[in-house]
Amino acid sequence: MDNKEKAVRKAQQLANAIYTEKELNVEISYDICASKADTSKAQMIENEYRHNSKFRAYVDKYCIANGVTVEQALKHELVRQVFLMHTEV
């Protein structure tokens, strides 16, 4: 293998490493954004539970019927759907 082939191969390896690193950064950025969105939505649901008496009454009945805590119920998909119904304008 001559020097030109070695240089080309090394450049390809470097390009692949840079591409892989960029892919990882994009995935990490996406994960951070997704977790922030989940956290803010969870906070919105908790605030709705604190301040909306109708939603709070629904969640309390749901907890009794399903034998779960409020914290667990606020993570359930059905409760999240009801939250969206209560917050639609």
Tab-separated table of N, CA, C and O in Angstrom:
chain	number	residue	atom	x	y	z
A	1	MET	N	0.852	-1.172	0.000
A	1	MET	CA	0.000	0.000	0.000
A	1	MET	C	0.905	1.246	0.000
A	1	MET	O	1.785	1.371	0.831
A	2	ASP	N	0.656	2.133	-0.914
A	2	ASP	CA	1.505	3.318	-0.979
A	2	ASP	C	0.956	4.422	-0.071
A	2	ASP	O	-0.104	4.282	0.546
A	3	ASN	N	1.664	5.509	0.008
A	3	ASN	CA	1.299	6.606	0.915
A	3	ASN	C	-0.046	7.239	0.558
A	3	ASN	O	-0.797	7.657	1.434
A	4	LYS	N	-0.354	7.298	-0.747
A	4	LYS	CA	-1.628	7.896	-1.171
A	4	LYS	C	-2.803	7.059	-0.674
A	4	LYS	O	-3.788	7.589	-0.152
A	5	GLU	N	-2.714	5.746	-0.806
A	5	GLU	CA	-3.785	4.863	-0.336
A	5	GLU	C	-3.936	4.942	1.181
A	5	GLU	O	-5.045	4.933	1.705
A	6	LYS	N	-2.810	5.022	1.889
A	6	LYS	CA	-2.856	5.161	3.346
A	6	LYS	C	-3.544	6.464	3.743
A	6	LYS	O	-4.361	6.490	4.669
A	7	ALA	N	-3.221	7.531	3.035
A	7	ALA	CA	-3.826	8.830	3.341
A	7	ALA	C	-5.322	8.812	3.080
A	7	ALA	O	-6.117	9.336	3.865
A	8	VAL	N	-5.725	8.197	1.973
A	8	VAL	CA	-7.157	8.098	1.641
A	8	VAL	C	-7.886	7.279	2.694
A	8	VAL	O	-8.964	7.649	3.170
A	9	ARG	N	-7.296	6.145	3.069
A	9	ARG	CA	-7.916	5.289	4.082
A	9	ARG	C	-8.047	6.018	5.427
A	9	ARG	O	-9.065	5.936	6.105
A	10	LYS	N	-6.995	6.750	5.814
A	10	LYS	CA	-7.021	7.489	7.072
A	10	LYS	C	-8.086	8.590	7.034
A	10	LYS	O	-8.806	8.817	8.007
A	11	ALA	N	-8.219	9.262	5.881
A	11	ALA	CA	-9.238	10.304	5.725
A	11	ALA	C	-10.640	9.710	5.831
A	11	ALA	O	-11.533	10.300	6.444
A	12	GLN	N	-10.843	8.519	5.248
A	12	GLN	CA	-12.145	7.857	5.343
A	12	GLN	C	-12.469	7.477	6.790
A	12	GLN	O	-13.598	7.652	7.250
A	13	GLN	N	-11.488	6.974	7.497
A	13	GLN	CA	-11.693	6.606	8.904
A	13	GLN	C	-12.044	7.839	9.725
A	13	GLN	O	-12.939	7.792	10.577
A	14	LEU	N	-11.342	8.930	9.466
A	14	LEU	CA	-11.621	10.177	10.195
A	14	LEU	C	-13.023	10.678	9.882
A	14	LEU	O	-13.766	11.074	10.774
A	15	ALA	N	-13.396	10.636	8.601
A	15	ALA	CA	-14.742	11.078	8.201
A	15	ALA	C	-15.807	10.214	8.859
A	15	ALA	O	-16.829	10.725	9.349
A	16	ASN	N	-15.589	8.913	8.907
A	16	ASN	CA	-16.551	8.013	9.565
A	16	ASN	C	-16.648	8.310	11.053
A	16	ASN	O	-17.738	8.306	11.632
A	17	ALA	N	-15.515	8.586	11.688
A	17	ALA	CA	-15.524	8.890	13.125
A	17	ALA	C	-16.281	10.185	13.389
A	17	ALA	O	-17.083	10.269	14.332
A	18	ILE	N	-16.064	11.198	12.561
A	18	ILE	CA	-16.765	12.477	12.733
A	18	ILE	C	-18.259	12.291	12.520
A	18	ILE	O	-19.081	12.795	13.288
A	19	TYR	N	-18.640	11.544	11.477
A	19	TYR	CA	-20.048	11.289	11.185
A	19	TYR	C	-20.718	10.568	12.352
A	19	TYR	O	-21.807	10.927	12.785
A	20	THR	N	-20.049	9.546	12.882
A	20	THR	CA	-20.586	8.787	14.012
A	20	THR	C	-20.756	9.680	15.235
A	20	THR	O	-21.770	9.617	15.926
A	21	GLU	N	-19.775	10.539	15.483
A	21	GLU	CA	-19.860	11.447	16.631
A	21	GLU	C	-21.035	12.406	16.471
A	21	GLU	O	-21.769	12.667	17.421
A	22	LYS	N	-21.245	12.911	15.246
A	22	LYS	CA	-22.382	13.815	15.014
A	22	LYS	C	-23.694	13.088	15.228
A	22	LYS	O	-24.625	13.644	15.796
A	23	GLU	N	-23.783	11.833	14.768
A	23	GLU	CA	-24.999	11.047	14.988
A	23	GLU	C	-25.267	10.891	16.480
A	23	GLU	O	-26.396	11.028	16.936
A	24	LEU	N	-24.221	10.595	17.247
A	24	LEU	CA	-24.380	10.436	18.699
A	24	LEU	C	-24.847	11.739	19.333
A	24	LEU	O	-25.717	11.732	20.197
A	25	ASN	N	-24.283	12.853	18.910
A	25	ASN	CA	-24.694	14.144	19.462
A	25	ASN	C	-26.150	14.445	19.153
A	25	ASN	O	-26.868	14.981	19.990
A	26	VAL	N	-26.593	14.106	17.954
A	26	VAL	CA	-27.997	14.326	17.588
A	26	VAL	C	-28.896	13.465	18.458
A	26	VAL	O	-29.912	13.931	18.974
A	27	GLU	N	-28.525	12.191	18.649
A	27	GLU	CA	-29.325	11.299	19.487
A	27	GLU	C	-29.373	11.798	20.924
A	27	GLU	O	-30.429	11.797	21.552
A	28	ILE	N	-28.251	12.244	21.446
A	28	ILE	CA	-28.211	12.756	22.820
A	28	ILE	C	-29.064	14.005	22.937
A	28	ILE	O	-29.843	14.155	23.879
A	29	SER	N	-28.968	14.903	21.961
A	29	SER	CA	-29.773	16.128	21.970
A	29	SER	C	-31.254	15.792	21.936
A	29	SER	O	-32.056	16.390	22.645
A	30	TYR	N	-31.627	14.824	21.094
A	30	TYR	CA	-33.024	14.419	21.007
A	30	TYR	C	-33.503	13.857	22.336
A	30	TYR	O	-34.595	14.180	22.795
A	31	ASP	N	-32.687	13.006	22.970
A	31	ASP	CA	-33.058	12.427	24.263
A	31	ASP	C	-33.246	13.508	25.312
A	31	ASP	O	-34.172	13.452	26.119
A	32	ILE	N	-32.371	14.515	25.319
A	32	ILE	CA	-32.476	15.610	26.289
A	32	ILE	C	-33.763	16.384	26.055
A	32	ILE	O	-34.504	16.678	26.991
A	33	CYS	N	-34.067	16.695	24.788
A	33	CYS	CA	-35.294	17.429	24.475
A	33	CYS	C	-36.526	16.626	24.859
A	33	CYS	O	-37.484	17.171	25.405
A	34	ALA	N	-36.506	15.327	24.570
A	34	ALA	CA	-37.646	14.476	24.888
A	34	ALA	C	-37.857	14.409	26.393
A	34	ALA	O	-38.990	14.498	26.875
A	35	SER	N	-36.777	14.287	27.153
A	35	SER	CA	-36.929	14.199	28.604
A	35	SER	C	-37.403	15.526	29.179
A	35	SER	O	-38.191	15.556	30.117
A	36	LYS	N	-36.953	16.649	28.618
A	36	LYS	CA	-37.434	17.959	29.073
A	36	LYS	C	-38.915	18.112	28.767
A	36	LYS	O	-39.670	18.632	29.584
A	37	ALA	N	-39.340	17.658	27.587
A	37	ALA	CA	-40.748	17.748	27.214
A	37	ALA	C	-41.598	16.891	28.144
A	37	ALA	O	-42.675	17.311	28.575
A	38	ASP	N	-41.129	15.671	28.446
A	38	ASP	CA	-41.857	14.794	29.364
A	38	ASP	C	-41.960	15.420	30.739
A	38	ASP	O	-43.004	15.363	31.383
A	39	THR	N	-40.866	16.037	31.204
A	39	THR	CA	-40.854	16.661	32.521
A	39	THR	C	-41.817	17.830	32.567
A	39	THR	O	-42.593	17.963	33.516
A	40	SER	N	-41.811	18.670	31.540
A	40	SER	CA	-42.695	19.825	31.558
A	40	SER	C	-44.160	19.395	31.456
A	40	SER	O	-45.030	19.987	32.080
A	41	LYS	N	-44.441	18.341	30.675
A	41	LYS	CA	-45.820	17.847	30.580
A	41	LYS	C	-46.264	17.267	31.917
A	41	LYS	O	-47.395	17.497	32.343
A	42	ALA	N	-45.378	16.546	32.582
A	42	ALA	CA	-45.711	15.993	33.899
A	42	ALA	C	-46.000	17.116	34.888
A	42	ALA	O	-46.941	17.022	35.691
A	43	GLN	N	-45.226	18.180	34.817
A	43	GLN	CA	-45.468	19.327	35.705
A	43	GLN	C	-46.803	19.991	35.389
A	43	GLN	O	-47.523	20.415	36.293
A	44	MET	N	-47.139	20.074	34.099
A	44	MET	CA	-48.428	20.653	33.717
A	44	MET	C	-49.580	19.819	34.260
A	44	MET	O	-50.574	20.356	34.750
A	45	ILE	N	-49.440	18.495	34.176
A	45	ILE	CA	-50.494	17.610	34.683
A	45	ILE	C	-50.620	17.760	36.199
A	45	ILE	O	-51.730	17.818	36.741
A	46	GLU	N	-49.482	17.831	36.897
A	46	GLU	CA	-49.518	18.024	38.350
A	46	GLU	C	-50.174	19.358	38.706
A	46	GLU	O	-50.969	19.426	39.660
A	47	ASN	N	-49.869	20.409	37.978
A	47	ASN	CA	-50.487	21.710	38.228
A	47	ASN	C	-51.987	21.662	37.983
A	47	ASN	O	-52.771	22.252	38.729
A	48	GLU	N	-52.378	20.965	36.935
A	48	GLU	CA	-53.808	20.821	36.648
A	48	GLU	C	-54.493	20.085	37.798
A	48	GLU	O	-55.594	20.456	38.215
A	49	TYR	N	-53.833	19.055	38.329
A	49	TYR	CA	-54.392	18.310	39.466
A	49	TYR	C	-54.546	19.228	40.676
A	49	TYR	O	-55.553	19.179	41.377
A	50	ARG	N	-53.569	20.081	40.917
A	50	ARG	CA	-53.621	20.983	42.074
A	50	ARG	C	-54.730	22.034	41.947
A	50	ARG	O	-55.358	22.381	42.936
A	51	HIS	N	-54.916	22.549	40.735
A	51	HIS	CA	-55.759	23.738	40.580
A	51	HIS	C	-57.131	23.501	39.941
A	51	HIS	O	-57.987	24.371	40.025
A	52	ASN	N	-57.350	22.353	39.314
A	52	ASN	CA	-58.622	22.088	38.645
A	52	ASN	C	-59.400	21.052	39.452
A	52	ASN	O	-59.057	19.872	39.470
A	53	SER	N	-60.462	21.504	40.109
A	53	SER	CA	-61.197	20.615	41.010
A	53	SER	C	-61.864	19.449	40.275
A	53	SER	O	-61.945	18.340	40.809
A	54	LYS	N	-62.330	19.672	39.040
A	54	LYS	CA	-62.973	18.579	38.288
A	54	LYS	C	-61.945	17.507	37.900
A	54	LYS	O	-62.225	16.317	38.008
A	55	PHE	N	-60.782	17.944	37.462
A	55	PHE	CA	-59.730	16.982	37.108
A	55	PHE	C	-59.252	16.250	38.357
A	55	PHE	O	-59.042	15.043	38.336
A	56	ARG	N	-59.116	16.980	39.458
A	56	ARG	CA	-58.687	16.365	40.720
A	56	ARG	C	-59.701	15.314	41.167
A	56	ARG	O	-59.333	14.226	41.609
A	57	ALA	N	-60.999	15.612	41.045
A	57	ALA	CA	-62.032	14.658	41.429
A	57	ALA	C	-61.951	13.397	40.564
A	57	ALA	O	-62.070	12.269	41.073
A	58	TYR	N	-61.724	13.590	39.254
A	58	TYR	CA	-61.587	12.427	38.364
A	58	TYR	C	-60.394	11.573	38.779
A	58	TYR	O	-60.499	10.353	38.874
A	59	VAL	N	-59.252	12.214	39.013
A	59	VAL	CA	-58.036	11.468	39.371
A	59	VAL	C	-58.235	10.740	40.693
A	59	VAL	O	-57.833	9.580	40.839
A	60	ASP	N	-58.865	11.387	41.653
A	60	ASP	CA	-59.105	10.740	42.946
A	60	ASP	C	-59.986	9.494	42.782
A	60	ASP	O	-59.711	8.447	43.370
A	61	LYS	N	-61.038	9.601	41.970
A	61	LYS	CA	-61.902	8.435	41.718
A	61	LYS	C	-61.116	7.340	40.991
A	61	LYS	O	-61.266	6.157	41.282
A	62	TYR	N	-60.290	7.743	40.047
A	62	TYR	CA	-59.464	6.789	39.299
A	62	TYR	C	-58.529	6.045	40.248
A	62	TYR	O	-58.356	4.830	40.133
A	63	CYS	N	-57.940	6.774	41.184
A	63	CYS	CA	-57.023	6.153	42.146
A	63	CYS	C	-57.734	5.121	43.008
A	63	CYS	O	-57.207	4.024	43.232
A	64	ILE	N	-58.901	5.463	43.473
A	64	ILE	CA	-59.664	4.541	44.310
A	64	ILE	C	-60.067	3.303	43.507
A	64	ILE	O	-59.911	2.172	43.973
A	65	ALA	N	-60.554	3.521	42.284
A	65	ALA	CA	-61.019	2.408	41.457
A	65	ALA	C	-59.880	1.469	41.057
A	65	ALA	O	-60.085	0.260	40.934
A	66	ASN	N	-58.685	2.019	40.860
A	66	ASN	CA	-57.570	1.194	40.377
A	66	ASN	C	-56.546	0.871	41.453
A	66	ASN	O	-55.565	0.171	41.181
A	67	GLY	N	-56.727	1.392	42.657
A	67	GLY	CA	-55.818	1.095	43.760
A	67	GLY	C	-54.404	1.608	43.537
A	67	GLY	O	-53.437	0.907	43.833
A	68	VAL	N	-54.304	2.814	42.993
A	68	VAL	CA	-52.989	3.409	42.744
A	68	VAL	C	-52.900	4.759	43.458
A	68	VAL	O	-53.907	5.331	43.864
A	69	THR	N	-51.680	5.256	43.585
A	69	THR	CA	-51.490	6.571	44.185
A	69	THR	C	-51.720	7.647	43.119
A	69	THR	O	-51.736	7.360	41.919
A	70	VAL	N	-51.856	8.870	43.563
A	70	VAL	CA	-52.040	9.988	42.641
A	70	VAL	C	-50.819	10.099	41.729
A	70	VAL	O	-50.944	10.286	40.514
A	71	GLU	N	-49.634	9.975	42.296
A	71	GLU	CA	-48.404	10.067	41.504
A	71	GLU	C	-48.375	9.017	40.394
A	71	GLU	O	-47.994	9.309	39.263
A	72	GLN	N	-48.806	7.803	40.707
A	72	GLN	CA	-48.841	6.746	39.697
A	72	GLN	C	-49.926	7.036	38.662
A	72	GLN	O	-49.716	6.857	37.464
A	73	ALA	N	-51.085	7.477	39.127
A	73	ALA	CA	-52.206	7.733	38.225
A	73	ALA	C	-51.876	8.821	37.211
A	73	ALA	O	-52.268	8.722	36.046
A	74	LEU	N	-51.148	9.841	37.631
A	74	LEU	CA	-50.830	10.944	36.728
A	74	LEU	C	-49.906	10.500	35.592
A	74	LEU	O	-49.776	11.205	34.589
A	75	LYS	N	-49.312	9.318	35.713
A	75	LYS	CA	-48.457	8.779	34.654
A	75	LYS	C	-49.208	7.833	33.716
A	75	LYS	O	-48.688	7.465	32.675
A	76	HIS	N	-50.442	7.480	34.080
A	76	HIS	CA	-51.217	6.558	33.250
A	76	HIS	C	-51.762	7.276	32.018
A	76	HIS	O	-52.141	8.445	32.076
A	77	GLU	N	-51.812	6.553	30.911
A	77	GLU	CA	-52.227	7.135	29.632
A	77	GLU	C	-53.667	7.636	29.676
A	77	GLU	O	-53.970	8.705	29.148
A	78	LEU	N	-54.567	6.906	30.301
A	78	LEU	CA	-55.967	7.329	30.367
A	78	LEU	C	-56.105	8.658	31.102
A	78	LEU	O	-56.827	9.560	30.664
A	79	VAL	N	-55.387	8.814	32.195
A	79	VAL	CA	-55.424	10.063	32.955
A	79	VAL	C	-54.831	11.199	32.118
A	79	VAL	O	-55.352	12.315	32.108
A	80	ARG	N	-53.785	10.909	31.370
A	80	ARG	CA	-53.186	11.934	30.504
A	80	ARG	C	-54.166	12.375	29.419
A	80	ARG	O	-54.244	13.543	29.069
A	81	GLN	N	-54.947	11.440	28.891
A	81	GLN	CA	-55.954	11.793	27.890
A	81	GLN	C	-57.049	12.661	28.494
A	81	GLN	O	-57.509	13.618	27.872
A	82	VAL	N	-57.466	12.331	29.703
A	82	VAL	CA	-58.476	13.139	30.384
A	82	VAL	C	-57.911	14.528	30.679
A	82	VAL	O	-58.606	15.533	30.534
A	83	PHE	N	-56.640	14.590	31.034
A	83	PHE	CA	-55.970	15.881	31.243
A	83	PHE	C	-56.079	16.731	29.983
A	83	PHE	O	-56.410	17.919	30.053
A	84	LEU	N	-55.818	16.127	28.834
A	84	LEU	CA	-55.911	16.875	27.579
A	84	LEU	C	-57.326	17.363	27.318
A	84	LEU	O	-57.532	18.479	26.830
A	85	MET	N	-58.319	16.547	27.656
A	85	MET	CA	-59.712	16.974	27.489
A	85	MET	C	-60.034	18.156	28.389
A	85	MET	O	-60.742	19.075	27.993
A	86	HIS	N	-59.512	18.155	29.602
A	86	HIS	CA	-59.795	19.239	30.544
A	86	HIS	C	-59.069	20.523	30.174
A	86	HIS	O	-59.499	21.602	30.565
A	87	THR	N	-57.969	20.416	29.436
A	87	THR	CA	-57.200	21.611	29.103
A	87	THR	C	-57.494	22.142	27.710
A	87	THR	O	-57.011	23.219	27.365
A	88	GLU	N	-58.273	21.419	26.896
A	88	GLU	CA	-58.620	21.911	25.561
A	88	GLU	C	-59.484	23.156	25.686
A	88	GLU	O	-60.347	23.256	26.557
A	89	VAL	N	-59.244	24.060	24.800
A	89	VAL	CA	-60.009	25.315	24.826
A	89	VAL	C	-60.986	25.333	23.695
A	89	VAL	O	-60.786	24.870	22.638
